PDB file of C-alpha atoms and ligand atoms in Angstrom:
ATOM      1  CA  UNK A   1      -8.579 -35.739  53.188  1.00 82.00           C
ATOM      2  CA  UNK A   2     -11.342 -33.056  53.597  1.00 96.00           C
ATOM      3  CA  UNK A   3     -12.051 -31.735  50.305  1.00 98.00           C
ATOM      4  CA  UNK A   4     -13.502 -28.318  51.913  1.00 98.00           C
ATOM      5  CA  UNK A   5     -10.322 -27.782  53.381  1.00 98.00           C
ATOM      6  CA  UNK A   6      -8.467 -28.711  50.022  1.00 98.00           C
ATOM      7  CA  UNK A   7     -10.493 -26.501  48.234  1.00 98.00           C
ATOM      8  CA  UNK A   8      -9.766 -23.360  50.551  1.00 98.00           C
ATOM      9  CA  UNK A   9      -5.782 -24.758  50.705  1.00 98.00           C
ATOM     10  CA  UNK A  10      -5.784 -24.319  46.688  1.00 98.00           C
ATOM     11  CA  UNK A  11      -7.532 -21.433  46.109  1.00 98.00           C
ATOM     12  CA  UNK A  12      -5.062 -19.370  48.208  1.00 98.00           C
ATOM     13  CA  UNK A  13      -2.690 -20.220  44.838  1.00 98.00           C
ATOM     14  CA  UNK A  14      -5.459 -18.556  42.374  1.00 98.00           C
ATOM     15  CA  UNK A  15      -4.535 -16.398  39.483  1.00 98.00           C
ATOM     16  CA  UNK A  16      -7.510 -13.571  39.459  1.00 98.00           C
ATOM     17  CA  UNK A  17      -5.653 -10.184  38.588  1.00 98.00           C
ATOM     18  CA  UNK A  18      -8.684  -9.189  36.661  1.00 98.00           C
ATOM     19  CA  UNK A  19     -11.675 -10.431  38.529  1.00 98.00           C
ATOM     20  CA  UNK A  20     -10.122 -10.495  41.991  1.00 98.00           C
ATOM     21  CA  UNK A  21     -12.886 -13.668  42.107  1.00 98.00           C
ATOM     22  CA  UNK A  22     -10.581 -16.608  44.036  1.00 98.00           C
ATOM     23  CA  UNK A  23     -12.055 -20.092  43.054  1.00 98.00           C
ATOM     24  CA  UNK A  24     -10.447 -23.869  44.395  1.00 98.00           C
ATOM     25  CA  UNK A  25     -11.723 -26.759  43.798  1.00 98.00           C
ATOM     26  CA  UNK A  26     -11.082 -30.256  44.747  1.00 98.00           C
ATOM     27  CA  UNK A  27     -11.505 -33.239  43.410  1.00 98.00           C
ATOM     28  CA  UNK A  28     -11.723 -36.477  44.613  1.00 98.00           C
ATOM     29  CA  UNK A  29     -11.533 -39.617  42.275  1.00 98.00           C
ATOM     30  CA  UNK A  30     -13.003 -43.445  42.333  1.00 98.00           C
ATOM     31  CA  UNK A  31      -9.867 -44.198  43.726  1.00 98.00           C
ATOM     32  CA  UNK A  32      -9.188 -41.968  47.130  1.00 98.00           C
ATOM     33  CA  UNK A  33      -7.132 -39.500  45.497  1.00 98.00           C
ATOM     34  CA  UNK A  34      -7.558 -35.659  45.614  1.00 98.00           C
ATOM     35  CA  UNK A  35      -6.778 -33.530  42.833  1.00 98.00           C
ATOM     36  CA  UNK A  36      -7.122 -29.682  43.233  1.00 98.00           C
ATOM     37  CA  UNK A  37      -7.163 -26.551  40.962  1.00 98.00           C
ATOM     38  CA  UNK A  38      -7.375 -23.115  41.060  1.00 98.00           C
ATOM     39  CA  UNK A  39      -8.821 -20.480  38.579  1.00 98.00           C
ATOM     40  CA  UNK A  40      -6.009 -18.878  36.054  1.00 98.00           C
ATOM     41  CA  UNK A  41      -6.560 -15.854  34.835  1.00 98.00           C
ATOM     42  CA  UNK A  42      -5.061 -14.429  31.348  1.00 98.00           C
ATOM     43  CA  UNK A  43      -4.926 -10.665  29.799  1.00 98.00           C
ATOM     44  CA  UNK A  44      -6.712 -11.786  27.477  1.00 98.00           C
ATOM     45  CA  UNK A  45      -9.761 -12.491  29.178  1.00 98.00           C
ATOM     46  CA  UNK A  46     -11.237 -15.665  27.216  1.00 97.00           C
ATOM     47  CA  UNK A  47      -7.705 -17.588  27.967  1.00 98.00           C
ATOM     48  CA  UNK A  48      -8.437 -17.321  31.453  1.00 98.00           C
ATOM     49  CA  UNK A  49      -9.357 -21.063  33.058  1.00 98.00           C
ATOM     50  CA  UNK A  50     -11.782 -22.242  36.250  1.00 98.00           C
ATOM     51  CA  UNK A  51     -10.298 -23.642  39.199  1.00 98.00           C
ATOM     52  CA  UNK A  52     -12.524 -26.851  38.134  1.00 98.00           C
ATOM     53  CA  UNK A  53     -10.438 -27.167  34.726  1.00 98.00           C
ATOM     54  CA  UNK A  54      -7.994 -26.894  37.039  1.00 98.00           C
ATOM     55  CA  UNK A  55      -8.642 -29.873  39.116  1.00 98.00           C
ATOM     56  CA  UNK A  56      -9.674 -32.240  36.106  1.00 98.00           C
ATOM     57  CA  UNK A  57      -6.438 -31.316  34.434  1.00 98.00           C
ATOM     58  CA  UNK A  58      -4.617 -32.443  37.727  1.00 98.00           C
ATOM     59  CA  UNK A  59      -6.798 -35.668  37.671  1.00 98.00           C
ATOM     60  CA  UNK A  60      -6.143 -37.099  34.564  1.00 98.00           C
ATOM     61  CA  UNK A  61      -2.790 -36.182  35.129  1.00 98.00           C
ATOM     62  CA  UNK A  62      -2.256 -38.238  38.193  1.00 98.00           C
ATOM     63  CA  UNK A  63      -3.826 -41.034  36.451  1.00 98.00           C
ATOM     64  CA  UNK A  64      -7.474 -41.048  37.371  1.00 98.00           C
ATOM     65  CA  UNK A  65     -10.650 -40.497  34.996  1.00 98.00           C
ATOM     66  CA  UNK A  66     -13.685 -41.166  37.471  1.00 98.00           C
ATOM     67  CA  UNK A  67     -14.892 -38.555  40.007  1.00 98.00           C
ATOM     68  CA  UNK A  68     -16.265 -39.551  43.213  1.00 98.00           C
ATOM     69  CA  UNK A  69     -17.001 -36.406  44.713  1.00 98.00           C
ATOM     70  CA  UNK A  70     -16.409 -32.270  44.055  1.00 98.00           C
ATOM     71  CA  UNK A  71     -15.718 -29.335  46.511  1.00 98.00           C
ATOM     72  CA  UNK A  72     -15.772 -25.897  45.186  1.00 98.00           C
ATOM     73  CA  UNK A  73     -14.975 -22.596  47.199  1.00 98.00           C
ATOM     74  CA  UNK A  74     -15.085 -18.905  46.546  1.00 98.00           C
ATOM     75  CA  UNK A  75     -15.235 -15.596  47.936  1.00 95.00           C
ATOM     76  CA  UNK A  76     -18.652 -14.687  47.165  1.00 94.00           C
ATOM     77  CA  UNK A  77     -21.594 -13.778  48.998  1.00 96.00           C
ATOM     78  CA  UNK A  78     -23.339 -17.374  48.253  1.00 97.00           C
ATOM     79  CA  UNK A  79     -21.914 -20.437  47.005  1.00 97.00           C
ATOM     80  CA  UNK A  80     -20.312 -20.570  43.975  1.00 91.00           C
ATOM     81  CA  UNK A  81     -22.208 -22.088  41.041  1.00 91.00           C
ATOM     82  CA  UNK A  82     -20.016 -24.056  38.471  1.00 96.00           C
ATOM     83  CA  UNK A  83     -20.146 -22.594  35.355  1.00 97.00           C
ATOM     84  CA  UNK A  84     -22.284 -23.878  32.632  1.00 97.00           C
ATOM     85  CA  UNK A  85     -18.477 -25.221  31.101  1.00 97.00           C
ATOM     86  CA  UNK A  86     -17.341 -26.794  33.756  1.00 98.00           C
ATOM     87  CA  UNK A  87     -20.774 -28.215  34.194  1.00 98.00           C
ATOM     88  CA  UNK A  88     -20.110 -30.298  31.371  1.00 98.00           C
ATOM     89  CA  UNK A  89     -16.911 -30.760  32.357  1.00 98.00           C
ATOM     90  CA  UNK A  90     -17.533 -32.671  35.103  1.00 98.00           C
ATOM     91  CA  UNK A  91     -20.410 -34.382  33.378  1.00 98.00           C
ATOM     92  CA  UNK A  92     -17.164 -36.115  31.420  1.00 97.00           C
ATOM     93  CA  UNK A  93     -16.004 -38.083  34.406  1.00 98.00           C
ATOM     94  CA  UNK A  94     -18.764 -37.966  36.771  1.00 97.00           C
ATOM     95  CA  UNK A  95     -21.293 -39.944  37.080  1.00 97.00           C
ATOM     96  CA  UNK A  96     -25.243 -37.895  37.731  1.00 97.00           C
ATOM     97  CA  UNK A  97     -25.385 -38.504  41.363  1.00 98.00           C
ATOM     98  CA  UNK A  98     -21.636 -37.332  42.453  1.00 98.00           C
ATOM     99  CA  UNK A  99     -22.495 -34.676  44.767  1.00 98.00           C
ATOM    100  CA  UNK A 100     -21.136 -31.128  43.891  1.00 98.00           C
ATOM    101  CA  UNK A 101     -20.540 -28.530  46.913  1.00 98.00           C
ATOM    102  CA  UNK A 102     -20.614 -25.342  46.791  1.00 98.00           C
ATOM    103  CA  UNK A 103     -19.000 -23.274  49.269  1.00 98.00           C
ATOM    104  CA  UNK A 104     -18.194 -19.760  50.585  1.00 98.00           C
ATOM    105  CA  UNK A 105     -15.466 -18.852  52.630  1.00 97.00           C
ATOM    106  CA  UNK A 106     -17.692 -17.948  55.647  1.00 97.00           C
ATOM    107  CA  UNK A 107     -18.977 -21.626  55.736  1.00 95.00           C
ATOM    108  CA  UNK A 108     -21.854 -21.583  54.114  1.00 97.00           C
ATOM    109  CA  UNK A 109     -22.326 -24.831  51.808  1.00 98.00           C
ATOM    110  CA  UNK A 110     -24.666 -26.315  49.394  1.00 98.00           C
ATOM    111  CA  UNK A 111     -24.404 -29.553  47.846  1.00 98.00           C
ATOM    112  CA  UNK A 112     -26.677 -30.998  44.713  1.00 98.00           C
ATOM    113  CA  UNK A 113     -25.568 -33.640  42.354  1.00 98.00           C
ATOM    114  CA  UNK A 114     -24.469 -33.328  39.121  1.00 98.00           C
ATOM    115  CA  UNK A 115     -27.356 -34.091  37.265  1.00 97.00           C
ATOM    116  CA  UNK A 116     -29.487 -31.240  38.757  1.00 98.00           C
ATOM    117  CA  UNK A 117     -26.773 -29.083  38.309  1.00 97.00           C
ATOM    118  CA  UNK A 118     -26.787 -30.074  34.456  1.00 97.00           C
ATOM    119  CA  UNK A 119     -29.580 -31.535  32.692  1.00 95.00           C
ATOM    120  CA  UNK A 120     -29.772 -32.971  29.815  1.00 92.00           C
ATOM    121  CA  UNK A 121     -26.030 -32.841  29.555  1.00 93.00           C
ATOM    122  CA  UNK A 122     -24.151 -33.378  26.150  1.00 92.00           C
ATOM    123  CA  UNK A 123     -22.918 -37.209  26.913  1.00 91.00           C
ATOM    124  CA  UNK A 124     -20.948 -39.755  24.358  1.00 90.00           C
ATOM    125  CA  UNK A 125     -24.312 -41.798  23.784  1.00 90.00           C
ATOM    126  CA  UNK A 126     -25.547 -38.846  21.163  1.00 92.00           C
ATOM    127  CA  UNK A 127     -22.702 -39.959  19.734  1.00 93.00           C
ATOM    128  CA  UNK A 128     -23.818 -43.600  19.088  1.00 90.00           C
ATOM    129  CA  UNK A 129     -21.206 -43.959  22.163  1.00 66.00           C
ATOM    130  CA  UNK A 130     -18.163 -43.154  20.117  1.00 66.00           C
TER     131      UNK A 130
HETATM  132  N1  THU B 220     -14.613 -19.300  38.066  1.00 62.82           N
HETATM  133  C1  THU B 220     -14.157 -20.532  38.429  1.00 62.82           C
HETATM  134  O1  THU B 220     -12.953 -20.754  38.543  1.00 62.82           O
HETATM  135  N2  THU B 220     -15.064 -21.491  38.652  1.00 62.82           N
HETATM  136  C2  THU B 220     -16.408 -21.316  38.648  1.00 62.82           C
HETATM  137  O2  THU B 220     -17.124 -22.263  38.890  1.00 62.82           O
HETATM  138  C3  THU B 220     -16.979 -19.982  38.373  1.00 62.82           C
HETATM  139  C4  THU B 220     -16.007 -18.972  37.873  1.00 62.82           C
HETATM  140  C5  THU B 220     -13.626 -18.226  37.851  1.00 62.82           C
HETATM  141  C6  THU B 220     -13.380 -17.836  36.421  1.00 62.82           C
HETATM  142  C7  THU B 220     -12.851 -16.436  36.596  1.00 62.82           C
HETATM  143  O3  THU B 220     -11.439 -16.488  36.859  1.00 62.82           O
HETATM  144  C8  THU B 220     -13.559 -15.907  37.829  1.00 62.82           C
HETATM  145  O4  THU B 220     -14.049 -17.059  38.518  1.00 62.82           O
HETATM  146  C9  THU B 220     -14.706 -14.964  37.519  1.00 62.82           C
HETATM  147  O5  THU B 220     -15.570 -15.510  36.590  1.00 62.82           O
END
């Protein structure tokens, strides 16, 4: 499945009242599945979730826990940057060189891994691994 396309399919189901900012994402795991999400937004602003919460939630949901690749899409001028928490989001199942792109609804696209998009992450190892 293209995850561009799966992207744009989801983010036609995004919640954004508030910001009017449309966000999909797509996910797809170690194992071939795609999992998708869109942003929800809330009255209260801080409530409000990323279409990349979105598509984790729908992952470990169906089962999966690994990412193999991400696709995000908005309506902005230039690609949409993953927020700094969904950014370590990600870091949680992905390993540093899944690639991440970014794309706009006029077809623009940009695609880094994760590690560039978040160094020196917050990972289970400064836990002692627990
Ligand atoms: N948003 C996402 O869903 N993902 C991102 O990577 C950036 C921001 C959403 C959150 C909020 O609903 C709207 O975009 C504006 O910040």
């Amino acid at each position: 499945m293209d995850l561009r396309a799966a992207a744009a399919e989801v983010r036609a189901m995004a919640y954004a009242p508030y910001s009017g900012f449309r966000v999909g994402a797509a996910i797809r795991a170690a194992s071939g599945k795609v999992y998708r999400g869109c942003n929800v937004e809330n009255v209260a602003y801080p409530e409000g979730t990323c279409a990349e919460a979105g598509a984790i939630a729908a992952m470990i949901a169906g089962g999966d826990a690994e990412i193999a690749e991400v696709t995000v899409i908005a309506g902005g001028p230039t690609p949409v940057a993953p927020c700094g928490g969904c950014r370590q989001k990600l870091v949680e199942f992905g390993a540093g060189d899944v690639p991440v792109t970014m794309c706009t609804v006029d077809g623009q696209a940009q695609t880094v891994a994760l590690r560039d998009l978040l160094p020196g992450a917050f990972v289970a190892d400064q836990m002692g691994g627990k």
